[in-house]
XYZ file of N, CA and C in Angstrom:
522
model
N 0.811 -1.160 0.000
C 0.000 0.000 0.000
C 0.870 1.243 0.000
N 0.412 2.259 -0.764
C 1.175 3.493 -0.911
C 0.687 4.481 0.135
N 1.663 5.054 0.751
C 1.335 6.023 1.785
C 1.196 7.407 1.170
N 0.228 8.183 1.583
C 0.130 9.539 1.068
C 1.337 10.347 1.501
N 1.764 11.211 0.651
C 2.925 12.049 0.925
C 2.528 13.203 1.805
N 3.492 13.656 2.443
C 3.261 14.815 3.282
C 3.171 16.031 2.386
N 2.301 16.970 2.685
C 2.237 18.166 1.859
C 3.555 18.912 1.901
N 3.925 19.444 0.705
C 5.162 20.209 0.619
C 4.984 21.515 1.351
N 6.090 22.144 1.557
C 6.030 23.407 2.284
C 5.092 24.346 1.564
N 4.313 25.023 2.296
C 3.353 25.932 1.690
C 4.059 27.154 1.126
N 3.396 27.814 0.218
C 3.951 29.010 -0.414
C 3.972 30.109 0.630
N 5.107 30.815 0.702
C 5.178 31.854 1.721
C 4.186 32.969 1.434
N 3.728 33.660 2.462
C 2.794 34.749 2.256
C 3.417 35.873 1.443
N 2.568 36.701 0.815
C 3.009 37.763 -0.082
C 3.959 38.734 0.583
N 3.753 39.037 1.861
C 4.616 40.024 2.488
C 6.048 39.549 2.647
N 6.292 38.262 2.451
C 7.655 37.774 2.580
C 8.451 37.875 1.289
N 7.808 38.287 0.176
C 8.536 38.457 -1.081
C 9.384 39.710 -0.997
N 10.539 39.666 -1.623
C 11.430 40.821 -1.653
C 11.273 41.472 -3.021
N 10.955 42.775 -3.053
C 10.796 43.426 -4.348
C 12.113 43.482 -5.099
N 12.002 43.592 -6.412
C 13.198 43.683 -7.250
C 13.946 44.954 -6.903
N 15.220 44.898 -7.080
C 16.056 46.052 -6.739
C 15.782 47.189 -7.704
N 15.692 48.372 -7.160
C 15.508 49.550 -7.985
C 16.875 50.120 -8.294
N 17.019 50.693 -9.535
C 18.326 51.277 -9.852
C 18.586 52.481 -8.954
N 19.872 52.749 -8.766
C 20.253 53.866 -7.914
C 19.847 55.193 -8.528
N 19.871 55.275 -9.874
C 19.478 56.518 -10.527
C 18.797 56.179 -11.848
N 17.916 57.046 -12.281
C 17.221 56.866 -13.549
C 17.890 57.778 -14.559
N 18.276 57.209 -15.719
C 18.948 57.984 -16.746
C 17.971 58.227 -17.891
N 17.853 59.468 -18.307
C 17.031 59.783 -19.464
C 17.918 60.382 -20.528
N 17.458 60.248 -21.786
C 18.232 60.768 -22.902
C 17.300 61.554 -23.806
N 17.749 62.679 -24.283
C 16.975 63.496 -25.205
C 17.809 63.708 -26.450
N 17.246 63.319 -27.589
C 17.929 63.566 -28.859
C 17.356 64.830 -29.468
N 18.183 65.714 -29.917
C 17.745 66.954 -30.540
C 18.059 66.858 -32.023
N 17.026 67.066 -32.852
C 17.194 67.047 -34.301
C 17.021 68.468 -34.790
N 17.991 68.935 -35.561
C 17.894 70.290 -36.090
C 16.808 70.361 -37.144
N 16.111 71.485 -37.193
C 15.111 71.726 -38.235
C 15.859 72.103 -39.500
N 15.477 71.470 -40.586
C 16.115 71.766 -41.863
C 15.211 72.703 -42.626
N 15.771 73.812 -43.110
C 14.971 74.789 -43.850
C 14.387 74.164 -45.105
N 13.197 74.616 -45.479
C 12.538 74.145 -46.696
C 11.869 72.802 -46.517
N 11.786 72.302 -45.302
C 11.130 71.022 -45.018
C 11.734 69.855 -45.784
N 12.980 69.972 -46.202
C 13.630 68.881 -46.932
C 14.299 67.966 -45.923
N 13.638 66.907 -45.574
C 14.160 65.963 -44.598
C 14.835 64.774 -45.262
N 15.007 64.827 -46.568
C 15.531 63.671 -47.296
C 16.936 63.306 -46.859
N 17.724 64.290 -46.368
C 19.083 63.937 -45.965
C 19.102 63.182 -44.645
N 17.976 63.149 -43.936
C 17.901 62.369 -42.705
C 17.541 60.915 -42.973
N 17.047 60.636 -44.167
C 16.581 59.300 -44.505
C 17.280 58.819 -45.766
N 17.346 57.494 -45.906
C 17.961 56.916 -47.099
C 17.029 56.946 -48.295
N 15.709 56.987 -48.066
C 14.736 56.924 -49.163
C 14.692 58.253 -49.913
N 14.463 58.201 -51.231
C 14.326 59.449 -51.999
C 13.017 60.140 -51.624
N 12.930 61.455 -51.849
C 11.684 62.155 -51.523
C 10.526 61.636 -52.367
N 9.332 61.687 -51.800
C 8.124 61.216 -52.473
C 7.509 62.377 -53.246
N 7.039 62.091 -54.467
C 6.402 63.126 -55.289
C 5.066 63.522 -54.669
N 4.735 64.785 -54.781
C 3.456 65.283 -54.280
C 2.388 64.966 -55.314
N 1.305 64.342 -54.881
C 0.210 63.985 -55.779
C -0.920 64.986 -55.574
N -1.327 65.614 -56.666
C -2.415 66.589 -56.601
C -3.747 65.855 -56.473
N -4.688 66.401 -55.704
C -6.009 65.766 -55.618
C -6.725 65.856 -56.959
N -7.701 64.962 -57.217
C -8.408 65.001 -58.503
C -9.157 66.320 -58.670
N -9.222 66.783 -59.909
C -9.916 68.031 -60.214
C -11.264 67.699 -60.811
N -12.291 68.358 -60.321
C -13.638 68.162 -60.834
C -14.019 69.359 -61.693
N -14.895 69.129 -62.647
C -15.329 70.199 -63.548
C -16.064 71.284 -62.767
N -15.825 72.517 -63.162
C -16.521 73.641 -62.541
C -17.918 73.757 -63.139
N -18.761 74.557 -62.501
C -20.113 74.765 -63.036
C -20.056 75.382 -64.426
N -19.105 76.285 -64.647
C -18.973 76.922 -65.966
C -18.607 75.889 -67.026
N -17.708 74.955 -66.675
C -17.332 73.916 -67.633
C -18.501 72.981 -67.914
N -19.252 72.655 -66.867
C -20.414 71.786 -67.067
C -21.481 72.463 -67.909
N -21.590 73.775 -67.808
C -22.602 74.516 -68.570
C -22.313 74.489 -70.061
N -21.044 74.225 -70.445
C -20.711 74.200 -71.865
C -21.173 72.904 -72.533
N -21.513 71.897 -71.750
C -22.040 70.659 -72.314
C -23.534 70.864 -72.500
N -23.959 70.858 -73.739
C -25.360 71.156 -74.036
C -26.130 69.906 -74.405
N -27.425 70.015 -74.262
C -28.338 68.967 -74.678
C -29.291 69.572 -75.706
N -29.489 68.849 -76.774
C -30.410 69.279 -77.825
C -31.477 68.207 -77.983
N -32.669 68.634 -78.364
C -33.762 67.692 -78.595
C -34.086 67.673 -80.079
N -34.090 66.478 -80.642
C -34.474 66.261 -82.037
C -35.914 65.748 -82.000
N -36.839 66.513 -82.577
C -38.249 66.114 -82.588
C -38.668 65.817 -84.019
N -39.128 64.593 -84.240
C -39.583 64.181 -85.569
C -41.004 64.680 -85.800
N -41.430 64.717 -87.048
C -42.781 65.168 -87.400
C -43.846 64.300 -86.731
N -43.498 63.075 -86.374
C -44.438 62.164 -85.706
C -44.631 62.514 -84.232
N -43.801 63.430 -83.712
C -43.874 63.799 -82.300
C -42.843 63.098 -81.438
N -42.200 62.065 -81.977
C -41.150 61.379 -81.224
C -39.967 62.328 -81.052
N -39.292 62.223 -79.901
C -38.135 63.090 -79.687
C -37.009 62.329 -78.993
N -35.789 62.810 -79.233
C -34.590 62.220 -78.648
C -33.698 63.356 -78.174
N -33.188 63.244 -76.932
C -32.234 64.222 -76.413
C -30.824 63.770 -76.760
N -30.041 64.701 -77.277
C -28.673 64.396 -77.701
C -27.703 65.285 -76.928
N -26.687 64.669 -76.341
C -25.620 65.427 -75.682
C -24.267 65.165 -76.329
N -24.203 64.164 -77.217
C -22.928 63.826 -77.852
C -23.067 63.670 -79.361
N -23.659 62.538 -79.786
C -23.719 62.257 -81.219
C -24.876 61.315 -81.532
N -25.283 61.318 -82.809
C -26.378 60.437 -83.230
C -26.339 60.256 -84.739
N -26.909 59.146 -85.173
C -27.182 58.893 -86.591
C -28.685 58.733 -86.721
N -29.239 59.226 -87.833
C -30.675 59.131 -88.079
C -30.897 58.545 -89.464
N -31.892 57.662 -89.569
C -32.251 57.072 -90.853
C -33.247 55.944 -90.664
N -33.595 55.270 -91.766
C -34.528 54.141 -91.671
C -33.900 52.968 -90.928
N -32.617 52.739 -91.111
C -31.852 51.695 -90.411
C -30.419 52.198 -90.250
N -30.193 53.223 -89.410
C -28.862 53.833 -89.332
C -27.787 52.849 -88.872
N -26.672 52.865 -89.588
C -25.553 51.976 -89.284
C -24.265 52.792 -89.199
N -23.559 52.737 -88.073
C -22.266 53.421 -87.981
C -21.256 52.761 -88.914
N -20.323 53.560 -89.400
C -19.229 53.015 -90.194
C -18.249 52.292 -89.280
N -17.290 51.619 -89.864
C -16.306 50.878 -89.089
C -15.554 51.818 -88.150
N -15.520 51.461 -86.869
C -14.815 52.260 -85.866
C -15.599 53.442 -85.320
N -16.808 53.682 -85.840
C -17.621 54.802 -85.357
C -18.492 54.355 -84.183
N -18.697 55.273 -83.241
C -19.600 55.029 -82.116
C -20.489 56.246 -81.952
N -21.762 56.009 -81.657
C -22.725 57.089 -81.506
C -23.537 56.887 -80.240
N -23.923 58.006 -79.636
C -24.762 57.985 -78.440
C -26.144 57.411 -78.772
N -26.681 57.783 -79.938
C -28.019 57.328 -80.344
C -28.028 56.917 -81.815
N -28.821 55.902 -82.115
C -29.174 55.544 -83.488
C -30.681 55.780 -83.574
N -31.083 56.817 -84.300
C -32.491 57.217 -84.363
C -33.126 56.603 -85.608
N -34.083 55.696 -85.384
C -34.758 55.003 -86.483
C -36.027 55.769 -86.843
N -36.151 56.109 -88.136
C -37.303 56.845 -88.661
C -38.165 55.877 -89.468
N -39.468 55.871 -89.203
C -40.391 55.053 -89.994
C -40.791 55.855 -91.226
N -40.464 55.309 -92.395
C -40.756 56.003 -93.653
C -41.166 54.971 -94.702
N -42.485 54.635 -94.767
C -42.940 53.630 -95.729
C -42.598 53.997 -97.174
N -42.544 55.290 -97.512
C -42.225 55.705 -98.879
C -40.735 55.639 -99.195
N -39.909 55.348 -98.218
C -38.453 55.197 -98.370
C -37.786 56.449 -98.939
N -38.309 57.625 -98.574
C -37.671 58.870 -99.017
C -36.482 59.224 -98.115
N -36.435 58.603 -96.941
C -35.311 58.790 -96.016
C -34.341 57.635 -96.239
N -33.068 57.935 -96.334
C -32.049 56.896 -96.554
C -31.844 56.059 -95.294
N -31.207 54.898 -95.466
C -30.931 54.035 -94.315
C -30.149 54.793 -93.250
N -29.086 55.461 -93.649
C -28.333 56.344 -92.753
C -28.344 57.702 -93.423
N -29.204 58.600 -92.964
C -29.466 59.857 -93.660
C -28.664 61.034 -93.089
N -28.733 61.229 -91.752
C -28.096 62.384 -91.110
C -27.218 61.955 -89.947
N -26.192 62.763 -89.699
C -25.350 62.611 -88.511
C -25.468 63.889 -87.692
N -25.534 63.739 -86.370
C -25.592 64.875 -85.445
C -24.390 64.802 -84.518
N -23.878 65.967 -84.122
C -22.795 66.015 -83.144
C -22.892 67.273 -82.301
N -22.557 67.148 -81.028
C -22.551 68.290 -80.111
C -21.103 68.617 -79.782
N -20.750 69.885 -79.958
C -19.424 70.374 -79.578
C -19.620 71.618 -78.736
N -19.333 71.500 -77.440
C -19.560 72.618 -76.525
C -21.035 72.933 -76.443
N -21.394 74.162 -76.807
C -22.795 74.599 -76.740
C -23.460 74.584 -78.109
N -22.826 73.930 -79.091
C -23.365 73.946 -80.463
C -23.686 72.544 -80.964
N -24.683 72.491 -81.846
C -25.055 71.246 -82.520
C -24.749 71.397 -83.996
N -24.143 70.377 -84.583
C -23.929 70.380 -86.031
C -24.623 69.159 -86.624
N -24.957 69.283 -87.916
C -25.540 68.158 -88.654
C -24.732 67.958 -89.923
N -24.785 66.742 -90.431
C -24.092 66.422 -91.681
C -24.906 65.373 -92.430
N -25.170 65.633 -93.701
C -25.867 64.668 -94.554
C -24.890 63.532 -94.856
N -25.335 62.285 -94.678
C -24.467 61.125 -94.889
C -24.662 60.541 -96.288
N -24.572 61.382 -97.313
C -24.729 60.940 -98.707
C -26.105 60.321 -98.945
N -27.134 60.971 -98.409
C -28.496 60.454 -98.563
C -28.957 60.584 -100.017
N -29.920 59.735 -100.391
C -30.446 59.752 -101.759
C -31.241 61.008 -102.086
N -32.038 61.506 -101.147
C -32.897 62.669 -101.402
C -32.388 63.960 -100.762
N -31.261 63.898 -100.090
C -30.670 65.106 -99.515
C -31.367 65.604 -98.264
N -30.835 66.712 -97.750
C -31.355 67.344 -96.534
C -31.387 68.849 -96.753
N -32.498 69.478 -96.400
C -32.651 70.933 -96.520
C -32.665 71.517 -95.107
N -31.767 72.469 -94.837
C -31.667 73.113 -93.522
C -32.456 74.413 -93.566
N -33.433 74.548 -92.654
C -34.290 75.738 -92.601
C -34.146 76.395 -91.221
N -33.131 77.255 -91.096
C -32.924 77.980 -89.842
C -33.856 79.182 -89.786
N -34.321 79.569 -88.590
C -35.207 80.732 -88.473
C -34.534 81.999 -89.015
N -35.235 82.703 -89.919
C -34.730 83.963 -90.459
C -33.621 83.846 -91.480
N -33.349 82.641 -91.967
C -32.270 82.421 -92.939
C -32.847 81.696 -94.152
N -32.320 81.999 -95.322
C -32.752 81.328 -96.551
C -32.407 79.835 -96.443
N -33.366 78.934 -96.756
C -33.077 77.492 -96.695
C -31.883 77.130 -97.573
N -31.128 76.128 -97.134
C -29.964 75.680 -97.910
C -29.907 74.158 -97.920
N -29.420 73.631 -99.041
C -29.258 72.179 -99.186
C -27.915 71.797 -98.563
N -27.937 70.791 -97.701
C -26.707 70.319 -97.067
C -25.884 69.516 -98.069
N -24.625 69.886 -98.213
C -23.710 69.129 -99.066
C -23.257 67.886 -98.291
N -23.315 66.704 -98.900
C -22.933 65.477 -98.196
C -21.532 65.583 -97.584
N -21.433 65.145 -96.324
C -20.141 65.117 -95.639
C -19.710 66.438 -95.021
N -20.470 67.508 -95.234
C -20.128 68.821 -94.680
C -20.907 69.038 -93.389
N -20.208 69.543 -92.362
C -20.872 69.836 -91.083
C -21.460 71.240 -91.111
N -22.720 71.348 -90.673
C -23.413 72.633 -90.591
C -23.835 72.858 -89.141
N -23.353 73.941 -88.544
C -23.788 74.302 -87.199
C -25.182 74.899 -87.313
N -26.102 74.413 -86.486
C -27.494 74.873 -86.551
C -27.930 75.397 -85.188
N -28.928 76.272 -85.197
C -29.452 76.862 -83.964
C -30.743 76.156 -83.565
N -31.130 76.363 -82.323
C -32.406 75.818 -81.854
C -33.534 76.458 -82.658
N -34.525 75.656 -83.003
C -35.622 76.142 -83.829
C -35.438 75.804 -85.298
N -34.283 75.236 -85.649
C -34.022 74.847 -87.038
C -34.881 73.642 -87.411
N -35.417 73.693 -88.634
C -36.152 72.563 -89.199
C -35.262 71.970 -90.286
N -35.203 70.639 -90.339
C -34.424 69.955 -91.376
C -35.370 69.024 -92.123
N -35.470 69.236 -93.448
C -36.277 68.356 -94.292
C -35.404 67.183 -94.718
N -35.899 65.975 -94.483
C -35.185 64.757 -94.890
C -36.160 63.931 -95.721
N -35.968 63.923 -97.017
C -36.923 63.244 -97.897
C -38.283 63.889 -97.758
N -39.329 63.072 -97.572
C -40.696 63.583 -97.408
C -40.998 63.965 -95.955
N -40.065 63.735 -95.049
C -40.274 64.000 -93.626
C -39.447 65.209 -93.181
N -39.654 65.602 -91.928
C -38.827 66.682 -91.379
C -38.651 66.476 -89.873
N -37.698 67.196 -89.316
C -37.453 67.181 -87.880
C -37.148 68.600 -87.439
N -37.293 68.849 -86.144
C -37.015 70.168 -85.581
C -36.010 70.009 -84.447
N -35.095 70.965 -84.347
C -34.059 70.944 -83.314
C -34.383 72.007 -82.265
N -34.474 71.586 -81.016
C -34.706 72.534 -79.910
C -33.707 72.293 -78.801
């Protein structure tokens, strides 16, 4: 039979612990760094100075005001707002590499409007139109100006209130 062991000496009470020795004196150190004029601290560090990055610039209200919107209203009453570019016709198709904001399809049972008849573009506060070699041409009727036939491929700046005849149909720009 195994005899129980006698309990080991108990842990001495807390007051019998001896605190760690304190140093005879406390030493402090202060490093002084000279201020370098011009805030150029690069000579204190091995890394080259970092380039300053400007925050992003947003368009001002004046710049935003130069982007215009024009409304093309067909004789049928349909309308499209244009802020960039558009092609208009019975089945308008951009050429290779061309992109347009809108492709405006005109219903014309008499086929007096070409598949791709007119091109529109906005530059700043102005709208221009260009006849895309249409079969029946385009007549520009600006308010107070003698009507003129658009020469294919030529850009014509037009004002609001202009009517454009395309074949047997017409549209108005506002």
